[in-house]
């Protein structure tokens, strides 16, 4: 999973670097696929329930599951969440980042910074003996403190030989509840926060999830392992 995680991290670093006004989300997707295949890994998202991309490319008010498209050209001020997964030697890793194209508004930057911070705070709770609700609650508490909307319809997940495994990891919950974390568990923690209110809808393409109020949304994710005394981020270079 470390090896798979490193490939995912490499993809996100490379593709994030390509984000600028004038680039299409399909170009980002093709680069991601090229890197994954060059590392003798397999894209986890491509073909998943019929999804056509190696990445999910979700722009502005799109929350998750945006479909890469040739005609979707980034403009200055757009923010884009890039989510991808790779399988290497039988094991999966999954991660996401949100980055801006050109010059973004202070509000967009704030949303990205705080969503990234909420992931860090959630991961700080990951250790043997902690409860899954401790992780969820750390994300929720920080989001509420900063008046951000929480996406409640989608959650993080266990991960291993399969991309999505038990348990579901919501971005809200009560401390001291849920499964007890044990050394050796692998989790994908992925806060999705909105500049506006909670609440999402799925567009007519059957995939793209957008905020109901049209506000910006950001998404950060890491695959991590529960270690003997804490947490190791696997989707890192
Ligand atoms: Mg995930």
Coordinates of C-alpha atoms and ligand atoms in Angstrom, one line a residue:
X1 CA 0.0 0.0 0.0
X2 CA 3.0 2.3 0.6
X3 CA 4.1 1.7 -3.0
X4 CA 0.5 2.3 -4.3
X5 CA 0.3 5.4 -2.1
X6 CA 3.6 6.8 -3.5
X7 CA 2.3 6.4 -7.1
X8 CA -1.0 8.3 -6.2
X9 CA 1.0 11.0 -4.5
X10 CA 3.2 11.4 -7.6
X11 CA 0.2 11.6 -9.8
X12 CA -1.4 14.3 -7.7
X13 CA 1.8 16.3 -7.5
X14 CA 2.2 16.2 -11.3
X15 CA -1.4 16.8 -12.2
X16 CA -1.7 19.7 -9.7
X17 CA 1.3 21.3 -11.3
X18 CA -0.6 21.2 -14.7
X19 CA -3.6 23.1 -13.3
X20 CA -3.7 26.5 -14.9
X21 CA -6.1 28.5 -17.0
X22 CA -6.6 26.9 -20.5
X23 CA -6.0 23.3 -19.5
X24 CA -8.9 20.8 -19.9
X25 CA -9.8 18.3 -17.3
X26 CA -9.3 15.5 -19.8
X27 CA -5.7 16.5 -20.3
X28 CA -5.2 16.2 -16.5
X29 CA -6.9 12.8 -16.6
X30 CA -4.7 11.5 -19.5
X31 CA -1.5 12.6 -17.6
X32 CA -2.7 10.8 -14.5
X33 CA -3.3 7.6 -16.4
X34 CA 0.1 7.8 -18.1
X35 CA 1.9 8.0 -14.8
X36 CA 0.0 5.2 -13.2
X37 CA 0.6 2.9 -16.1
X38 CA 4.2 3.9 -16.3
X39 CA 4.6 2.7 -12.7
X40 CA 3.0 -0.7 -13.7
X41 CA 0.0 0.1 -11.6
X42 CA -3.7 0.2 -12.5
X43 CA -6.1 3.2 -12.2
X44 CA -8.7 2.2 -9.6
X45 CA -11.4 4.7 -10.8
X46 CA -11.3 3.9 -14.5
X47 CA -14.3 1.6 -15.2
X48 CA -15.4 1.7 -11.6
X49 CA -19.2 1.4 -11.9
X50 CA -18.7 2.6 -15.5
X51 CA -16.7 5.8 -14.6
X52 CA -14.8 7.0 -17.6
X53 CA -11.8 8.7 -15.9
X54 CA -8.6 7.9 -14.1
X55 CA -9.3 11.0 -11.9
X56 CA -12.4 12.7 -10.7
X57 CA -12.1 16.3 -11.7
X58 CA -14.6 18.4 -9.7
X59 CA -14.6 22.2 -10.5
X60 CA -15.9 24.9 -8.2
X61 CA -19.4 24.0 -7.0
X62 CA -18.7 20.4 -8.0
X63 CA -18.0 18.3 -4.9
X64 CA -16.9 15.0 -6.1
X65 CA -17.1 12.6 -9.1
X66 CA -16.7 15.2 -11.9
X67 CA -16.1 13.5 -15.2
X68 CA -12.9 14.6 -17.1
X69 CA -13.9 16.2 -20.3
X70 CA -12.1 17.7 -23.3
X71 CA -14.5 20.6 -23.3
X72 CA -14.1 21.4 -19.7
X73 CA -11.4 24.1 -19.8
X74 CA -10.2 25.7 -16.5
X75 CA -10.4 29.4 -16.1
X76 CA -8.5 31.7 -13.8
X77 CA -10.1 31.7 -10.4
X78 CA -11.5 28.1 -10.7
X79 CA -10.7 25.6 -8.0
X80 CA -10.5 21.9 -8.9
X81 CA -10.6 18.8 -6.7
X82 CA -8.5 16.0 -8.2
X83 CA -9.2 12.6 -6.7
X84 CA -7.5 9.4 -7.9
X85 CA -6.6 5.9 -6.9
X86 CA -4.1 3.3 -8.1
X87 CA -3.7 -0.4 -7.5
X88 CA -0.2 -1.8 -7.3
X89 CA 0.7 -5.4 -6.6
X90 CA -2.8 -6.1 -5.4
X91 CA -3.3 -3.1 -3.1
X92 CA -5.0 0.2 -3.5
X93 CA -4.4 3.8 -2.4
X94 CA -6.7 6.7 -2.8
X95 CA -6.1 10.5 -2.3
X96 CA -7.4 13.9 -3.3
X97 CA -6.3 17.5 -3.4
X98 CA -8.0 20.7 -4.3
X99 CA -5.9 23.4 -6.1
X100 CA -6.6 26.7 -7.8
X101 CA -6.1 27.7 -11.4
X102 CA -4.5 31.1 -11.8
X103 CA -5.5 33.7 -9.2
X104 CA -8.3 32.5 -6.9
X105 CA -10.4 34.5 -4.5
X106 CA -9.6 34.9 -0.9
X107 CA -12.8 33.0 -0.1
X108 CA -11.7 30.1 -2.3
X109 CA -8.3 30.0 -0.8
X110 CA -9.7 30.0 2.7
X111 CA -12.0 27.1 1.8
X112 CA -9.1 25.1 0.4
X113 CA -6.8 25.8 3.4
X114 CA -9.5 25.0 6.0
X115 CA -10.5 21.8 4.2
X116 CA -6.9 20.6 4.1
X117 CA -6.5 21.5 7.8
X118 CA -9.7 19.5 8.7
X119 CA -8.1 16.5 7.1
X120 CA -4.9 17.0 9.2
X121 CA -7.0 17.4 12.4
X122 CA -8.9 14.2 11.5
X123 CA -5.7 12.3 10.9
X124 CA -4.3 13.5 14.2
X125 CA -7.0 11.4 15.9
X126 CA -5.9 8.2 14.1
X127 CA -4.2 5.9 16.5
X128 CA -4.8 2.4 18.0
X129 CA -7.6 2.5 20.6
X130 CA -9.2 5.6 19.2
X131 CA -12.7 5.4 17.9
X132 CA -13.7 6.2 14.3
X133 CA -16.1 8.8 15.6
X134 CA -13.1 10.7 17.1
X135 CA -11.8 11.2 13.6
X136 CA -15.2 12.2 12.2
X137 CA -15.8 14.5 15.0
X138 CA -12.5 16.3 14.6
X139 CA -13.5 17.2 11.0
X140 CA -17.0 18.2 11.9
X141 CA -16.0 20.4 14.8
X142 CA -13.5 22.3 12.8
X143 CA -15.9 22.7 9.9
X144 CA -18.6 24.0 12.1
X145 CA -16.2 26.3 14.0
X146 CA -15.3 27.9 10.6
X147 CA -18.9 28.0 9.3
X148 CA -18.3 25.6 6.5
X149 CA -20.9 23.2 5.0
X150 CA -20.3 19.5 5.6
X151 CA -21.0 17.0 2.8
X152 CA -22.8 14.3 4.7
X153 CA -23.9 12.1 1.8
X154 CA -20.3 10.8 1.0
X155 CA -17.7 9.5 3.3
X156 CA -14.2 8.1 3.6
X157 CA -13.7 4.3 3.8
X158 CA -11.6 1.4 4.6
X159 CA -9.2 0.5 1.8
X160 CA -6.9 -2.4 1.0
X161 CA -7.2 -5.0 -1.7
X162 CA -10.3 -3.1 -2.8
X163 CA -10.7 0.6 -3.2
X164 CA -13.8 0.8 -1.0
X165 CA -13.9 -1.4 2.0
X166 CA -15.7 -1.2 5.4
X167 CA -16.1 0.9 7.4
X168 CA -17.7 4.1 6.1
X169 CA -15.9 7.2 7.6
X170 CA -18.4 10.1 7.7
X171 CA -17.1 13.7 8.1
X172 CA -19.4 14.2 11.1
X173 CA -20.0 12.1 14.2
X174 CA -19.7 11.8 18.0
X175 CA -16.5 11.2 19.8
X176 CA -16.2 7.9 21.5
X177 CA -18.5 6.1 19.1
X178 CA -17.9 3.8 16.1
X179 CA -15.3 1.0 15.6
X180 CA -12.1 1.0 17.6
X181 CA -9.1 1.5 15.4
X182 CA -6.4 -1.1 15.5
X183 CA -2.8 -1.2 14.3
X184 CA -2.8 -2.5 10.7
X185 CA -6.1 -0.9 9.6
X186 CA -5.9 1.2 6.5
X187 CA -8.3 4.1 6.0
X188 CA -9.1 6.7 3.4
X189 CA -10.1 9.9 5.2
X190 CA -11.6 12.5 3.0
X191 CA -13.3 15.7 4.2
X192 CA -15.5 17.4 1.6
X193 CA -16.4 20.9 2.8
X194 CA -18.5 23.7 1.3
X195 CA -18.1 27.4 1.5
X196 CA -21.9 27.6 1.9
X197 CA -24.4 25.2 3.4
X198 CA -24.5 21.4 3.7
X199 CA -26.5 19.7 0.9
X200 CA -25.6 18.3 -2.4
X201 CA -27.3 17.1 -5.6
X202 CA -26.3 14.8 -8.5
X203 CA -26.3 16.2 -12.0
X204 CA -28.1 14.5 -14.9
X205 CA -24.9 12.8 -16.0
X206 CA -25.5 10.5 -13.1
X207 CA -22.0 11.2 -11.6
X208 CA -21.2 14.9 -10.9
X209 CA -22.1 15.9 -7.4
X210 CA -22.7 19.6 -6.8
X211 CA -23.5 21.8 -3.9
X212 CA -27.2 22.5 -3.7
X213 CA -26.6 26.2 -3.0
X214 CA -24.0 26.6 -5.8
X215 CA -21.2 27.4 -3.3
X216 CA -17.6 26.3 -3.8
X217 CA -16.6 22.9 -2.4
X218 CA -13.2 21.5 -1.6
X219 CA -11.9 17.9 -1.0
X220 CA -8.7 16.6 0.5
X221 CA -8.0 12.9 1.1
X222 CA -5.2 10.7 2.3
X223 CA -4.9 6.9 2.6
X224 CA -3.3 6.2 6.0
X225 CA -2.3 3.1 8.0
X226 CA -3.0 2.8 11.7
X227 CA 0.5 2.1 13.2
X228 CA 1.5 0.8 16.7
X229 CA 1.4 4.4 18.1
X230 CA -0.3 6.6 15.6
X231 CA -0.9 7.0 11.9
X232 CA 1.3 6.8 8.8
X233 CA 0.2 8.7 5.7
X234 CA 0.7 6.4 2.7
X235 CA -0.3 8.7 -0.1
X236 CA 2.8 10.8 0.3
X237 CA 6.1 11.1 -1.7
Ligands
LIG1 MG1 -11.7 7.8 -1.3

